[in-house]
PDB file of C-alpha atoms in Angstrom:
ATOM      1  CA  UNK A  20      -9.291  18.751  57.950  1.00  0.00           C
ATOM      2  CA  UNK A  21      -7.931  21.345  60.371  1.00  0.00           C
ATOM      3  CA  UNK A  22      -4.389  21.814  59.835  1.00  0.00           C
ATOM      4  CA  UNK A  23      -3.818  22.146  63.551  1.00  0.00           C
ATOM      5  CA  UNK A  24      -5.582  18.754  64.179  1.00  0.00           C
ATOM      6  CA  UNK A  25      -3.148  17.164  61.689  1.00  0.00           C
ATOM      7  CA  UNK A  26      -0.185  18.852  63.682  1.00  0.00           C
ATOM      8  CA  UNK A  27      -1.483  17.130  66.793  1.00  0.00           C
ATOM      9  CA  UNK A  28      -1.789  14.202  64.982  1.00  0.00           C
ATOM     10  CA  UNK A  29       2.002  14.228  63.711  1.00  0.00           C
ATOM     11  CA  UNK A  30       3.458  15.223  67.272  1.00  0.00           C
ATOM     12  CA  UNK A  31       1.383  12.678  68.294  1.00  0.00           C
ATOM     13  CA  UNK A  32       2.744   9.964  66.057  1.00  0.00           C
ATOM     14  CA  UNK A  33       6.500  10.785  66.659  1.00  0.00           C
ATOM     15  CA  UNK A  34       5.842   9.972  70.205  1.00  0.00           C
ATOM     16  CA  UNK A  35       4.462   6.814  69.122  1.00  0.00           C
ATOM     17  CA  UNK A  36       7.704   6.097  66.926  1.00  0.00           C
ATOM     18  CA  UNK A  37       9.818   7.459  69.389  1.00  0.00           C
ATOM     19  CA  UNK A  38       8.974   5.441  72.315  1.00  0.00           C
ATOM     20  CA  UNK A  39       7.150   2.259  70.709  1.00  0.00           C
ATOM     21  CA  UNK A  40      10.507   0.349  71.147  1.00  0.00           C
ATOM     22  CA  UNK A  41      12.625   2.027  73.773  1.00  0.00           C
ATOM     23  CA  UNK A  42      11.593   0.085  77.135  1.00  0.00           C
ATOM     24  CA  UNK A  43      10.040   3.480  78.450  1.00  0.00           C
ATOM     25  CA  UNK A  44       6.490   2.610  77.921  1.00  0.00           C
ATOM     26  CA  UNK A  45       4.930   4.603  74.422  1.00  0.00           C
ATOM     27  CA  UNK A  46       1.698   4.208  76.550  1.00  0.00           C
ATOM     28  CA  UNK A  47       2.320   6.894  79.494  1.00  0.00           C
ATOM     29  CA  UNK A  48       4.034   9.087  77.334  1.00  0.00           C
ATOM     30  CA  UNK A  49       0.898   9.182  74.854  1.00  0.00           C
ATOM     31  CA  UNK A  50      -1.449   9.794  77.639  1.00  0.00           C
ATOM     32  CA  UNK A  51       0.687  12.712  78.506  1.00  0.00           C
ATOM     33  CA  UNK A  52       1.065  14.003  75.303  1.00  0.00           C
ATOM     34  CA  UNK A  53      -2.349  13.702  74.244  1.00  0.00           C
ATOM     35  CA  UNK A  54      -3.028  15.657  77.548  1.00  0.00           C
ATOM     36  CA  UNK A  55      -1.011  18.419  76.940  1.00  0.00           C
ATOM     37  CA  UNK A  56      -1.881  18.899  73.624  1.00  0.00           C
ATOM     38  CA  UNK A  57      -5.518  18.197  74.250  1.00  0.00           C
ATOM     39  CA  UNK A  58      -6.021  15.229  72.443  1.00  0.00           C
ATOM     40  CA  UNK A  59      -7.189  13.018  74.218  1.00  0.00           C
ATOM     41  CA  UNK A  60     -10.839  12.018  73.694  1.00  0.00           C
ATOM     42  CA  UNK A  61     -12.406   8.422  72.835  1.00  0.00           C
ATOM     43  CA  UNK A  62     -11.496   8.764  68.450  1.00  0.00           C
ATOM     44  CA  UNK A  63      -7.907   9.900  70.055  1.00  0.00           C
ATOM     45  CA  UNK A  64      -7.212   6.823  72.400  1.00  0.00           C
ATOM     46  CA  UNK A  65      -8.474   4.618  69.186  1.00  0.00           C
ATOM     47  CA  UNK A  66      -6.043   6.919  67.128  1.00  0.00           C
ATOM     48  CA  UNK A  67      -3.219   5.804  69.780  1.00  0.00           C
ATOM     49  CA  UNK A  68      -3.630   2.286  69.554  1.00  0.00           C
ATOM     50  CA  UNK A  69      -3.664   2.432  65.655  1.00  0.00           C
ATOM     51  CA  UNK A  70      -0.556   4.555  64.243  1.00  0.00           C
ATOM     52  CA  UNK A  71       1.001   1.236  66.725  1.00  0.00           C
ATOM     53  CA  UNK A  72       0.912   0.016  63.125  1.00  0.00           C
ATOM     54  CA  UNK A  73       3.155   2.738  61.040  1.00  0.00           C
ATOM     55  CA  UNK A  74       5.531   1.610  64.056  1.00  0.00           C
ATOM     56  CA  UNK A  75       5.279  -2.133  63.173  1.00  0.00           C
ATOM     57  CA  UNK A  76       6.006  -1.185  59.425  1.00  0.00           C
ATOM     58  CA  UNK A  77       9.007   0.049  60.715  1.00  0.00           C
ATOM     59  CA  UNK A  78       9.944  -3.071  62.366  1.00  0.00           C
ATOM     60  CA  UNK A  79       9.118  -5.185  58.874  1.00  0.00           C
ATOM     61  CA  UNK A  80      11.002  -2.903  56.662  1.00  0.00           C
ATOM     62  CA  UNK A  81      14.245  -3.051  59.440  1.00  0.00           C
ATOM     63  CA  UNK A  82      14.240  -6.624  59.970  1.00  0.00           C
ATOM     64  CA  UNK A  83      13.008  -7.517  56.044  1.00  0.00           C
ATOM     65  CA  UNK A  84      15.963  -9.703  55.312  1.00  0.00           C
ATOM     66  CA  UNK A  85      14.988 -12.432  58.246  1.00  0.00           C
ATOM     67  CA  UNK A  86      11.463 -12.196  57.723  1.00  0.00           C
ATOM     68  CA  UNK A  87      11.399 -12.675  54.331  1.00  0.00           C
ATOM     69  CA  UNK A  88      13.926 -15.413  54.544  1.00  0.00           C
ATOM     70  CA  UNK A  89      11.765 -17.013  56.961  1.00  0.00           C
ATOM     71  CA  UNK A  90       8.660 -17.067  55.104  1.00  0.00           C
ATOM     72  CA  UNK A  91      10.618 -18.748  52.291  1.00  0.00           C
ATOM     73  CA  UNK A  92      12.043 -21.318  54.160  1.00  0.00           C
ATOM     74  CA  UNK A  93       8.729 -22.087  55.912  1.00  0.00           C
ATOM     75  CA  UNK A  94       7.317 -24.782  54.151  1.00  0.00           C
ATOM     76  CA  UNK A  95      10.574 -27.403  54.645  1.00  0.00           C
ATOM     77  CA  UNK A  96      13.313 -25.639  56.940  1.00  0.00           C
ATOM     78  CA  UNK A  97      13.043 -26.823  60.592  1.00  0.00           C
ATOM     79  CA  UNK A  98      14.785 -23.547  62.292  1.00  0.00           C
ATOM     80  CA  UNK A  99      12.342 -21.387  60.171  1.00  0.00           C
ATOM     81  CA  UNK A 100       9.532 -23.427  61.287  1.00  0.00           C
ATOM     82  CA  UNK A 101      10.681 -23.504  64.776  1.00  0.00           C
ATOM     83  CA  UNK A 102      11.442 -19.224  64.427  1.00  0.00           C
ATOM     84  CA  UNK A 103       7.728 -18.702  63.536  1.00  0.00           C
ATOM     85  CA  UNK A 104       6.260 -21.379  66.439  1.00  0.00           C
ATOM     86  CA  UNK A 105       8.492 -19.566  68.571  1.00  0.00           C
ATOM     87  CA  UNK A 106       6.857 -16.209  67.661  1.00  0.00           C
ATOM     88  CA  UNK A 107       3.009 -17.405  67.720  1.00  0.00           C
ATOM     89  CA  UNK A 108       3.929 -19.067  71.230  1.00  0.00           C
ATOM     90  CA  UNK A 109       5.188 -15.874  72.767  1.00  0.00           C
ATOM     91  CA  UNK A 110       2.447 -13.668  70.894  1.00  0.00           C
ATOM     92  CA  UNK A 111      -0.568 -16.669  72.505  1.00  0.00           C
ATOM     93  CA  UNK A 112      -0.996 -15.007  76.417  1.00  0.00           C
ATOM     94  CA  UNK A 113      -1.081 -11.767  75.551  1.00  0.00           C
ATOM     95  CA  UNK A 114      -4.189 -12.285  73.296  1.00  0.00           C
ATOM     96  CA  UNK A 115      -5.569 -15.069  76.116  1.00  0.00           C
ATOM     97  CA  UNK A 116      -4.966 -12.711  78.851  1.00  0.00           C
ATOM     98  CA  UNK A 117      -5.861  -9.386  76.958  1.00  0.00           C
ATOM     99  CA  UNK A 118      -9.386 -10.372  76.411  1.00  0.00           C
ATOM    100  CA  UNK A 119     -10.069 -12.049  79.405  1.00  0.00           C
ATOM    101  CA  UNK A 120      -8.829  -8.997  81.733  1.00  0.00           C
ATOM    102  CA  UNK A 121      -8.301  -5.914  79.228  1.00  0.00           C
ATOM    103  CA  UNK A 122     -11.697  -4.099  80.281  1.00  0.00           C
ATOM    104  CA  UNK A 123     -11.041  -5.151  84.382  1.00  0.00           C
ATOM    105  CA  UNK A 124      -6.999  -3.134  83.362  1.00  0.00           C
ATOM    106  CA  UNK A 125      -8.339  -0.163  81.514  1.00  0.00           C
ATOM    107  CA  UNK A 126     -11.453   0.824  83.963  1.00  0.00           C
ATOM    108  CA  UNK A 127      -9.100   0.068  86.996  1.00  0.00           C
ATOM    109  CA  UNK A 128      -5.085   0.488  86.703  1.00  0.00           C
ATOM    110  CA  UNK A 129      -5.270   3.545  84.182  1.00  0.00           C
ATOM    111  CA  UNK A 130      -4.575   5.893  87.179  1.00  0.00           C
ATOM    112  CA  UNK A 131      -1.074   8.299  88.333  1.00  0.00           C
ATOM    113  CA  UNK A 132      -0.203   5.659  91.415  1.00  0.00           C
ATOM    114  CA  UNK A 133       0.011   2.792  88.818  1.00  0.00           C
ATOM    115  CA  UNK A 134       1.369   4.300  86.114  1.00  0.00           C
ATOM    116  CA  UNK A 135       4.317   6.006  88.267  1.00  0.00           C
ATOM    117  CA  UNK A 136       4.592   3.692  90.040  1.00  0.00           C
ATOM    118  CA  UNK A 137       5.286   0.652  87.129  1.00  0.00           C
ATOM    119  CA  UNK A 138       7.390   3.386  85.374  1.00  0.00           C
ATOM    120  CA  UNK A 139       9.973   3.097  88.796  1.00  0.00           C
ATOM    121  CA  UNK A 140       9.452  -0.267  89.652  1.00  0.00           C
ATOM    122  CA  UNK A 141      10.557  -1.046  85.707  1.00  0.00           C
ATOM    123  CA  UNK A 142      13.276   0.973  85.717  1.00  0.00           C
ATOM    124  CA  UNK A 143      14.700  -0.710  89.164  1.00  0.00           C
ATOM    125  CA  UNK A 144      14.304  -4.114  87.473  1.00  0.00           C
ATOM    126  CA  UNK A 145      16.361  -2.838  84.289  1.00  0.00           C
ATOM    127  CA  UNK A 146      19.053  -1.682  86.987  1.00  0.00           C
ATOM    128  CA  UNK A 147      19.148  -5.106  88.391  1.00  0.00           C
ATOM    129  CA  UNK A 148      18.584  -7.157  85.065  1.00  0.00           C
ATOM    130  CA  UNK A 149      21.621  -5.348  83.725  1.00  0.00           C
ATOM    131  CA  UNK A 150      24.306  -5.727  86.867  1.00  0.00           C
ATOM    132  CA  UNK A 151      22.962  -9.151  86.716  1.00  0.00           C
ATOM    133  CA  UNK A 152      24.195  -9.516  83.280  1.00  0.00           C
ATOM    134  CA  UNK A 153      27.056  -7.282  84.123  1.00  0.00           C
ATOM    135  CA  UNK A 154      28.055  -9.810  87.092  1.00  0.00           C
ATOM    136  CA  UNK A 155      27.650 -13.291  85.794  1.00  0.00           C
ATOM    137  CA  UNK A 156      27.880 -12.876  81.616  1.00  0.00           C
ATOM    138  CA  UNK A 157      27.430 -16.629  81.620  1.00  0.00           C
ATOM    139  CA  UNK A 158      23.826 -16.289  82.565  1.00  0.00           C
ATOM    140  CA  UNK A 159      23.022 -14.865  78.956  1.00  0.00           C
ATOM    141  CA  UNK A 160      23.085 -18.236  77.323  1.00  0.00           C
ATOM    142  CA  UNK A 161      20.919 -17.729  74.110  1.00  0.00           C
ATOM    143  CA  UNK A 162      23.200 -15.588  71.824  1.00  0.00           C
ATOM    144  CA  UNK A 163      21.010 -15.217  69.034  1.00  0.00           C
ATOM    145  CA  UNK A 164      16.971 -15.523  68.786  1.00  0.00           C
ATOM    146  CA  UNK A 165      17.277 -18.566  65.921  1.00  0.00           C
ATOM    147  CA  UNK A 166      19.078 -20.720  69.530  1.00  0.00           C
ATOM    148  CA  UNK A 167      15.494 -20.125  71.739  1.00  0.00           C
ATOM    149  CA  UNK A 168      13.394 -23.205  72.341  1.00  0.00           C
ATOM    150  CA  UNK A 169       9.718 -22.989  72.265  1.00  0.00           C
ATOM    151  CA  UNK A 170      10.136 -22.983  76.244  1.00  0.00           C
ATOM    152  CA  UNK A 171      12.042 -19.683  75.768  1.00  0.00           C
ATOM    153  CA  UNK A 172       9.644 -18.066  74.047  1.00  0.00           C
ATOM    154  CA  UNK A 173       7.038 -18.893  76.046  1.00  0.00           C
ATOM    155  CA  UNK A 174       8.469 -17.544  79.112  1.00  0.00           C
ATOM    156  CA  UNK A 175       9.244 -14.071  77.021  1.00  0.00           C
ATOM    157  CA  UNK A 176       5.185 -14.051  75.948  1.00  0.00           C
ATOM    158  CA  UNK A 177       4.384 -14.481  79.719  1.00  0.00           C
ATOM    159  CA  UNK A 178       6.515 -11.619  80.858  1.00  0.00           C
ATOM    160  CA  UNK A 179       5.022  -9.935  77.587  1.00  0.00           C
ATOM    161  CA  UNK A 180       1.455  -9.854  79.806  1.00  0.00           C
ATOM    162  CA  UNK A 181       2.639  -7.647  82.457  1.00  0.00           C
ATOM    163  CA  UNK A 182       2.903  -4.398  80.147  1.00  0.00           C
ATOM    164  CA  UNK A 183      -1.064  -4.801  80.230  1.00  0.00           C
ATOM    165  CA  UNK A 184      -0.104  -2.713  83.002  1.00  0.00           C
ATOM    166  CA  UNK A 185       0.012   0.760  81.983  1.00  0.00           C
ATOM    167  CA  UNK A 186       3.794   2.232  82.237  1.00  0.00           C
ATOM    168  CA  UNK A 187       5.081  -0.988  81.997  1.00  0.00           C
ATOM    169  CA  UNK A 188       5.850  -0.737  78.483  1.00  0.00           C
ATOM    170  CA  UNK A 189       5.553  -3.577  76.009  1.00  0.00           C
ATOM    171  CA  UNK A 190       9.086  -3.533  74.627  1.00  0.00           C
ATOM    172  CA  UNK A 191      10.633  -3.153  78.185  1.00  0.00           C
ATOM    173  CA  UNK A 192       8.417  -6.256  79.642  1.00  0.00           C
ATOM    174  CA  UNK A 193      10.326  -8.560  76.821  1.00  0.00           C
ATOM    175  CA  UNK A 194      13.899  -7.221  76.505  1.00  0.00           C
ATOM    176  CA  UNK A 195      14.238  -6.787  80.123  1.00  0.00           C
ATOM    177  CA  UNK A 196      12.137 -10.028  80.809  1.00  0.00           C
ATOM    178  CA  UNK A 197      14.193 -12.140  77.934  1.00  0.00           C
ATOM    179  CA  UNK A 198      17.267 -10.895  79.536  1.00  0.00           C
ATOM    180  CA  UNK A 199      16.319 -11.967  82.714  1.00  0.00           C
ATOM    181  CA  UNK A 200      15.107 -15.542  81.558  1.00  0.00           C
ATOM    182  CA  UNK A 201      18.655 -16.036  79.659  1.00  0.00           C
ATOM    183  CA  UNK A 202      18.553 -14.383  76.687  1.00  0.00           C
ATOM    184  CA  UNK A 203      21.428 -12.062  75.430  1.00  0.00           C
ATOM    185  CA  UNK A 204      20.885  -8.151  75.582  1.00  0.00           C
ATOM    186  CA  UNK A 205      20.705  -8.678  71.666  1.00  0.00           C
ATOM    187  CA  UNK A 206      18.670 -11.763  71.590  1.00  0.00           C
ATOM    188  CA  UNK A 207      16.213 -10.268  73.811  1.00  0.00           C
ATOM    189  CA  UNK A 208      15.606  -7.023  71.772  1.00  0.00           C
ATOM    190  CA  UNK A 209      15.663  -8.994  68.312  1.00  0.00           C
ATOM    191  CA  UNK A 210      12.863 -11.133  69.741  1.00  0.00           C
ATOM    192  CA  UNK A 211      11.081  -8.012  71.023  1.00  0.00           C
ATOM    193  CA  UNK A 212      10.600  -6.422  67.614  1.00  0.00           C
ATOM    194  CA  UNK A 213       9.634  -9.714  66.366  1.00  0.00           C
ATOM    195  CA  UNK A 214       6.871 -10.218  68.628  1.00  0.00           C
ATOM    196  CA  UNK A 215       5.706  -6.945  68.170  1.00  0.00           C
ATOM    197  CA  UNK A 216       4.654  -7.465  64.779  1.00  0.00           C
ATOM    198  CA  UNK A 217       1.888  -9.439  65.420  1.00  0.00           C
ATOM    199  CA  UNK A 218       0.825  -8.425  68.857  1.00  0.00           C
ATOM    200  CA  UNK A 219       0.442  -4.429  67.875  1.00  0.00           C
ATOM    201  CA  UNK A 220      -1.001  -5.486  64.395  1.00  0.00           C
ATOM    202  CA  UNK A 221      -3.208  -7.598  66.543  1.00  0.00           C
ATOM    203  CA  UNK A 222      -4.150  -4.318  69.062  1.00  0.00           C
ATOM    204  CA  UNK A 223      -4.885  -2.149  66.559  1.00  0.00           C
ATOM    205  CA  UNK A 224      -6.608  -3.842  64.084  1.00  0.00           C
ATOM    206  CA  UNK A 225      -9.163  -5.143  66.965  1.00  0.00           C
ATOM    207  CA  UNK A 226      -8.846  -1.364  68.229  1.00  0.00           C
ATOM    208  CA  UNK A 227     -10.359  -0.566  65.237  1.00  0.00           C
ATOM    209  CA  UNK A 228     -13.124  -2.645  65.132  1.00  0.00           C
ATOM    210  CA  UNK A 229     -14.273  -2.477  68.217  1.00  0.00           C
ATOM    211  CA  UNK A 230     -14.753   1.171  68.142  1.00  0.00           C
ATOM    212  CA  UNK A 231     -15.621   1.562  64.557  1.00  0.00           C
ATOM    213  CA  UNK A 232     -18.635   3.503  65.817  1.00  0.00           C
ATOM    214  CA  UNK A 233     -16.185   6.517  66.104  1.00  0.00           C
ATOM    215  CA  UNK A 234     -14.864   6.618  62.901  1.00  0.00           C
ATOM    216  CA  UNK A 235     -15.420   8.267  59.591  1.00  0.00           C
ATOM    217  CA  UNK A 236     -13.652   8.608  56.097  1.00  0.00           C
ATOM    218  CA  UNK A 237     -12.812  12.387  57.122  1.00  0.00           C
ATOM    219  CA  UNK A 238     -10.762  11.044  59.938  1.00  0.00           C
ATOM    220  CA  UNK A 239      -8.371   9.270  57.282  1.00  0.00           C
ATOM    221  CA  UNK A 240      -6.571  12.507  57.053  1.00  0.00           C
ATOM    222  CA  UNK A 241      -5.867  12.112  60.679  1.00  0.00           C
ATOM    223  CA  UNK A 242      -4.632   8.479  60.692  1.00  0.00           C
ATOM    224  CA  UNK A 243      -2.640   8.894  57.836  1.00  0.00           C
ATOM    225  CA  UNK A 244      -0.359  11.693  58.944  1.00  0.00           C
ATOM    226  CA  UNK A 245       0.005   9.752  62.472  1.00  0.00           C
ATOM    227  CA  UNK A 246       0.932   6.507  60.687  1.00  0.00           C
ATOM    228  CA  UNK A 247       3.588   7.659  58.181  1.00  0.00           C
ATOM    229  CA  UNK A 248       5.190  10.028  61.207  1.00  0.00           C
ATOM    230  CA  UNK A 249       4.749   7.108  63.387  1.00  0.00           C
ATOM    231  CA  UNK A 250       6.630   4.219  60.955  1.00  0.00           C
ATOM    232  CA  UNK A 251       9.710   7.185  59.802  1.00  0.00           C
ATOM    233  CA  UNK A 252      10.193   7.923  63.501  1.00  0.00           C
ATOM    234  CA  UNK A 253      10.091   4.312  64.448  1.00  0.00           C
ATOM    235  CA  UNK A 254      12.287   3.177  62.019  1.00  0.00           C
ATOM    236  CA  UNK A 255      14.863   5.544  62.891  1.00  0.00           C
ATOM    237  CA  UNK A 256      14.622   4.760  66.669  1.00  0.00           C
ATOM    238  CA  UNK A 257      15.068   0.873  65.934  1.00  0.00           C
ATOM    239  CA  UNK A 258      18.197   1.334  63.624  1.00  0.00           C
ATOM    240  CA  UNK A 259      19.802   3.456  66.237  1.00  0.00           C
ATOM    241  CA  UNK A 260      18.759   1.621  68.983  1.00  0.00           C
ATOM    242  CA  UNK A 261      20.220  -1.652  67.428  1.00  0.00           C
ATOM    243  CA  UNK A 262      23.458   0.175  66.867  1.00  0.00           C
ATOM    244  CA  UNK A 263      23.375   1.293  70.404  1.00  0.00           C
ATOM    245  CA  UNK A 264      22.971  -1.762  72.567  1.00  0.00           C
ATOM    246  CA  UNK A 265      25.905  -2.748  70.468  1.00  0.00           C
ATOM    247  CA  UNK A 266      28.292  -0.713  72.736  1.00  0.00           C
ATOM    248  CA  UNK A 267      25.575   0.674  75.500  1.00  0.00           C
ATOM    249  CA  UNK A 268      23.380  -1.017  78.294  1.00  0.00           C
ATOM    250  CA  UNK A 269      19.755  -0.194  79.418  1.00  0.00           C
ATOM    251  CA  UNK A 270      20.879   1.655  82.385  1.00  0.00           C
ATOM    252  CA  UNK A 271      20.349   4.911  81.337  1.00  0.00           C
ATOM    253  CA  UNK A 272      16.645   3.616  80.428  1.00  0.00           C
ATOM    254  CA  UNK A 273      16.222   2.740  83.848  1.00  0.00           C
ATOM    255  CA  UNK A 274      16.769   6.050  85.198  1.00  0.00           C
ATOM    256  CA  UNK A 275      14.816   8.176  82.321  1.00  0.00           C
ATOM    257  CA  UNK A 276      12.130   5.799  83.767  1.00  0.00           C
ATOM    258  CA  UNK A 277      12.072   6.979  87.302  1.00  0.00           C
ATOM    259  CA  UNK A 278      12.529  10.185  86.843  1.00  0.00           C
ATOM    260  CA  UNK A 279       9.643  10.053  84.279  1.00  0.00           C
ATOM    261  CA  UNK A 280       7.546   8.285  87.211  1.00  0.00           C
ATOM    262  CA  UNK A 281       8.100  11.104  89.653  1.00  0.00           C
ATOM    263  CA  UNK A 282       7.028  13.581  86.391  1.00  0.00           C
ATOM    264  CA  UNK A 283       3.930  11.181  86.054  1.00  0.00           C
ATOM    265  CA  UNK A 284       2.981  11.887  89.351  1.00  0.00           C
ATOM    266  CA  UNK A 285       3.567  15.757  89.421  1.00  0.00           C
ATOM    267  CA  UNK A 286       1.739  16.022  86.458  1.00  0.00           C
ATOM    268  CA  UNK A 287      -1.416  14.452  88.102  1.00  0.00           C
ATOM    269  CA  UNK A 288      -0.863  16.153  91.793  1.00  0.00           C
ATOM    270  CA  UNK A 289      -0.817  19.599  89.950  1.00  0.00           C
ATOM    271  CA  UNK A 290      -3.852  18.870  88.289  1.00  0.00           C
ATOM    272  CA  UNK A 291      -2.238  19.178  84.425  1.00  0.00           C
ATOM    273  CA  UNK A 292      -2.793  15.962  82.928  1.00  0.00           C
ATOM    274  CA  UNK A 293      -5.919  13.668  84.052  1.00  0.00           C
ATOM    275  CA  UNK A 294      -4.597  10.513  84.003  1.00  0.00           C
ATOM    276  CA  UNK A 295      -8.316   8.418  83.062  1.00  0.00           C
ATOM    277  CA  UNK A 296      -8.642   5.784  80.575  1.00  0.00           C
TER     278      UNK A 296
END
């Protein structure tokens, strides 16, 4: 395997942990990596989608404790059972709407305009989600994810759909989204790592089988150094960002986001990154 492939491939995956989580969209700043670096063929958008996973493993190892508790408890403990319905009810649109309009999204909204112009647009809703907050603290009336009704989690899976958008970012749809349908800053991003377990399990796994075609064993190389950079990256994003919206906001997300945007756009006006699904 060429050693500077498997560099790509580890740059590549602490982008992926990096910005998996963060409500900046992991998805725009692949593409732009990928571009730069000039990876960015068909087996390297599959590659994308799966080292998704590394990042998940992150997610399982940080929040262990619940999830194993919660897979104990399953079989005669209510709140568990209420927990995991919770989870599966906010995880359901994504997969109904994701194979019903995924090909229409990636041949159509995979383009500068719409990815700029999500990454702004997000970043004025964080603004506005977090005043909000700031304003009326009464409005965040579910403390703690175990408090959400299956109504709750609904609405969180439905917001979940818009980062089918590119630049809307997945993690940034539910925190911001859960925030804005009453959930606590902390609530909301405990939820959000939860429901990424099985929704980017669920993406790459079906990432992988649809375009098996492209793959070899030679390639495991590849995926493996992108994976294990992805999950040590991730997991040392989510512990610090858990220990930062301790004391911090999302506001300085919000404006990393537009001036990403307007970098988005540059990128594509001056003809360095070609922003194509």
């Amino acid at each position: 395997m060429d050693i500077v492939l498997l560099i790509k491939a580890a740059i590549m995956g602490l982008v992926e942990g990096l910005t998996e989580f963060l409500p900046i969209s992991s998805t725009g700043h692949l593409i732009l990596a990928g571009a730069l670096l000039g990876f960015d063929d068909d087996k390297a958008k599959v590659f994308d989608i799966a080292i998704q996973t590394g990042a998940i493993f992150a997610v399982i190892l940080v929040y262990w404790q619940k999830i194993r508790d919660t897979v104990v408890a399953l079989p005669t403990d209510k709140q568990a059972q209420r927990f995991a319905l919770n989870v599966v009810i906010a995880f359901l649109p994504a997969v109904i709407l994701g194979l019903l309009f995924g090909k229409v999204i990636k041949a159509h909204l995979f383009t500068p305009v719409v990815v700029a112009s999500t990454f702004i647009i997000g970043g004025f809703i964080i603004l506005w989600a977090e005043r909000r907050q700031e304003k009326n603290p009464a409005v965040a009336r579910i403390q703690d994810v175990d408090a959400m009704t299956p109504m709750d989690a609904l609405k969180v899976g439905l917001v979940q759909c818009f980062a089918m958008i590119p630049g809307t970012s997945r993690s940034g749809a539910t925190i911001i989204g859960g925030m804005l349908m009453g959930l606590s800053r902390k609530a909301a991003t405990d939820f959000s790592f939860y429901l990424a377990i099985p929704t980017l399990i669920g993406a790459g796994a079906y990432s992988l089988y649809k375009e098996r075609a492209l793959l070899s064993v030679a390639d495991l190389p590849l995926f493996g150094v992108g994976l294990v950079v992805s999950f040590l990256s991730a997991w040392l994003c989510i512990r610090w960002l858990l220990r930062f919206i301790s004391t911090h906001s999302f506001v300085g997300f919000a404006y990393y986001r537009i001036v990403f945007g307007l970098v988005v756009l540059a990128t594509a006006w001056s003809g360095l990154v070609t922003w194509a699904a």
